[in-house]
Amino acid sequence: WVFMVLFIGLAPVSIGLALYGLTVISGGTGIVLAAAGLTYVIGCFGVTVGFNVPLNERLAKMSLADASTGTFWQDIYVPRWTWWNTVRGCACMVSAALMLFALPALI
């Protein structure tokens, strides 16, 4: 439950940071802060909700006894889920790096 609270909770926080960066903080720091927030919302939260979860739900509805489940797993699920998980991981790293880059100017 801790993961879900942090994962879901960071989406509105990131939107707030993006808006704060665009409206309150001027110059490059505001743009970097906005980019950090938007990168998280789109690249991490959005990818999870839009791609990974639907694949998980589709797999969960399949029968283990059905041969098409193995085909789906090998040909569709693993390549797509892994691709989108990589995108998500990279987006999280980029978002964190942007936030760390903006931090000194905010202090």
Coordinates of C-alpha atoms in Angstrom, one line a residue:
W1 CA 0.0 0.0 0.0
V2 CA 2.9 2.3 0.6
F3 CA 4.0 2.0 -3.0
M4 CA 0.6 2.8 -4.3
V5 CA 0.2 5.8 -2.1
L6 CA 3.6 7.2 -3.2
F7 CA 3.1 6.2 -6.9
I8 CA -0.4 7.7 -7.2
G9 CA 0.3 10.6 -4.8
L10 CA 3.3 11.8 -6.9
A11 CA 1.1 12.3 -9.9
P12 CA -0.8 15.3 -8.5
V13 CA 2.3 16.5 -6.8
S14 CA 4.2 16.4 -10.1
I15 CA 1.4 18.3 -11.8
G16 CA 1.5 20.9 -9.0
L17 CA 5.3 21.2 -9.4
A18 CA 4.9 21.7 -13.2
L19 CA 2.3 24.4 -12.7
Y20 CA 4.4 26.0 -10.0
G21 CA 7.4 26.0 -12.2
L22 CA 5.5 27.6 -15.1
T23 CA 3.6 30.2 -13.1
V24 CA 5.7 31.2 -10.1
I25 CA 9.3 30.5 -10.9
S26 CA 10.8 32.5 -13.7
G27 CA 13.4 31.6 -16.2
G28 CA 15.2 28.3 -16.8
T29 CA 14.6 26.9 -13.3
G30 CA 10.9 27.1 -13.7
I31 CA 11.1 25.4 -17.1
V32 CA 13.3 22.6 -15.7
L33 CA 10.9 22.2 -12.7
A34 CA 7.9 22.0 -15.1
A35 CA 9.8 19.5 -17.3
A36 CA 10.5 17.3 -14.3
G37 CA 6.9 17.3 -13.2
L38 CA 5.5 16.6 -16.7
T39 CA 8.1 13.9 -17.4
Y40 CA 7.0 12.1 -14.3
V41 CA 3.3 12.4 -15.0
I42 CA 3.5 11.4 -18.7
G43 CA 6.5 9.1 -18.7
C44 CA 6.0 7.2 -15.4
F45 CA 2.4 7.5 -14.3
G46 CA 0.9 7.8 -17.8
V47 CA 2.9 4.9 -19.2
T48 CA 1.9 2.7 -16.3
V49 CA -1.8 3.5 -16.5
G50 CA -1.9 3.5 -20.3
F51 CA 0.3 0.6 -21.2
N52 CA 1.5 -1.7 -18.4
V53 CA -1.7 -2.0 -16.4
P54 CA -3.8 -2.9 -19.4
L55 CA -1.3 -5.6 -20.4
N56 CA -1.4 -6.9 -16.9
E57 CA -5.2 -7.0 -16.9
R58 CA -5.4 -8.7 -20.2
L59 CA -3.0 -11.4 -19.1
A60 CA -4.9 -11.8 -15.8
K61 CA -8.1 -12.6 -17.7
M62 CA -6.4 -15.4 -19.7
S63 CA -6.5 -19.1 -18.8
L64 CA -3.2 -20.8 -18.0
A65 CA -4.5 -23.9 -19.7
D66 CA -5.1 -22.2 -23.0
A67 CA -2.3 -22.4 -25.6
S68 CA -3.0 -18.8 -26.7
T69 CA -1.9 -17.6 -23.3
G70 CA 1.6 -18.8 -23.9
T71 CA 1.7 -17.2 -27.3
F72 CA 0.4 -13.9 -25.9
W73 CA 3.0 -14.0 -23.1
Q74 CA 5.9 -14.7 -25.5
D75 CA 4.9 -12.6 -28.5
I76 CA 3.0 -9.7 -27.1
Y77 CA 3.2 -9.3 -23.3
V78 CA 6.9 -9.7 -22.6
P79 CA 8.2 -7.5 -25.4
R80 CA 5.6 -4.7 -25.0
W81 CA 5.6 -4.7 -21.2
T82 CA 9.4 -4.7 -21.1
W83 CA 9.6 -1.8 -23.6
W84 CA 7.1 0.3 -21.7
N85 CA 8.8 -0.5 -18.4
T86 CA 12.1 0.7 -19.8
V87 CA 10.4 3.9 -21.0
R88 CA 8.9 4.3 -17.5
G89 CA 12.3 3.7 -15.8
C90 CA 14.1 6.2 -18.1
A91 CA 11.4 8.8 -17.5
C92 CA 11.7 8.4 -13.8
M93 CA 15.4 8.9 -14.0
V94 CA 15.1 11.9 -16.2
S95 CA 12.5 13.4 -14.0
A96 CA 14.7 12.9 -10.9
A97 CA 17.7 14.4 -12.7
L98 CA 15.7 17.5 -13.7
M99 CA 14.4 17.9 -10.2
L100 CA 18.0 17.7 -8.8
F101 CA 19.2 20.1 -11.4
A102 CA 16.5 22.7 -10.4
L103 CA 17.0 22.2 -6.7
P104 CA 20.0 24.4 -6.0
A105 CA 18.2 27.4 -7.6
L106 CA 15.2 26.8 -5.4
I107 CA 17.1 26.8 -2.1

